[in-house]
XYZ file of C-alpha atoms in Angstrom:
100
model
C -12.005 7.254 26.714
C -12.307 7.609 22.929
C -15.811 6.134 22.879
C -19.248 7.167 21.817
C -22.347 6.517 23.854
C -25.971 5.866 22.905
C -27.361 8.210 25.532
C -26.396 10.683 28.209
C -27.293 8.273 31.016
C -25.160 5.489 29.511
C -22.203 7.899 29.190
C -22.518 9.103 32.780
C -22.662 5.552 34.109
C -19.598 4.454 32.102
C -17.555 7.546 32.985
C -18.421 7.158 36.684
C -16.877 3.680 36.475
C -13.729 5.291 35.002
C -13.423 7.502 38.076
C -15.249 10.633 36.930
C -17.542 10.690 39.941
C -17.767 14.343 40.989
C -20.873 16.292 39.960
C -19.987 19.751 38.660
C -22.429 22.588 38.020
C -21.931 25.914 36.268
C -21.981 28.995 38.468
C -21.053 32.653 37.984
C -17.496 32.103 39.238
C -16.802 28.886 37.264
C -17.852 25.364 38.150
C -19.007 24.200 41.537
C -18.356 20.804 43.095
C -21.479 20.534 45.220
C -20.364 17.611 47.373
C -17.133 19.376 48.380
C -18.628 22.870 48.318
C -15.732 24.137 46.167
C -15.736 26.457 43.179
C -13.096 26.174 40.435
C -12.483 28.956 37.938
C -11.554 28.334 34.305
C -7.817 28.306 35.023
C -8.198 25.486 37.572
C -9.763 22.896 35.291
C -9.202 20.947 32.120
C -11.895 19.640 29.809
C -10.612 16.160 28.988
C -13.387 15.307 26.552
C -16.924 16.278 25.724
C -19.905 14.462 24.250
C -22.931 15.965 22.507
C -26.348 14.385 22.673
C -29.278 15.374 20.484
C -32.875 14.794 21.462
C -34.389 12.015 19.342
C -37.684 13.816 18.805
C -36.712 17.428 19.466
C -33.373 18.985 18.467
C -33.984 21.527 21.236
C -33.352 18.740 23.754
C -29.610 18.909 23.110
C -27.121 18.458 25.918
C -23.366 18.459 26.316
C -21.478 16.255 28.768
C -18.077 17.640 29.757
C -15.474 15.300 31.289
C -13.454 17.495 33.652
C -10.343 17.255 35.806
C -9.439 20.040 38.241
C -6.025 21.209 39.391
C -6.855 19.680 42.804
C -7.237 16.254 41.181
C -11.030 16.066 41.238
C -12.479 14.158 38.305
C -16.092 14.621 37.364
C -18.795 15.525 34.918
C -20.657 18.665 33.946
C -23.941 18.349 32.063
C -25.144 21.459 30.288
C -28.518 21.385 28.606
C -27.703 23.863 25.856
C -23.927 24.321 25.767
C -21.688 26.840 27.511
C -23.456 29.877 26.077
C -26.751 29.230 27.857
C -25.835 30.494 31.306
C -24.435 33.611 32.901
C -20.763 32.583 33.069
C -17.408 34.298 32.552
C -15.782 34.761 29.162
C -12.885 32.587 30.361
C -15.281 29.748 31.187
C -17.014 30.121 27.819
C -13.620 29.767 26.114
C -12.732 26.748 28.282
C -16.016 24.993 27.432
C -16.028 25.958 23.743
C -16.803 23.013 21.499
C -14.594 23.026 18.430
């Protein structure tokens, strides 16, 4: 998985082929797997890798793609338009999604 991608859509397509098919979304309690209607808190997930994408014409169009595996074995992706600090999420989740 140590690759770089030209765009967010190319990365999502390639990572889906590698088995990261679940669609995660940030929520107050952690991340939500919409298809399974499950919420995972920060202790129940691992960020395997992340990728940053900058807008070609506007740096404000930045996004981060997190590659995530949960303790239940779900593998999926979380796209955040501005990084983990943009939403109303727990301190534990902010630490988990911190880009170093």
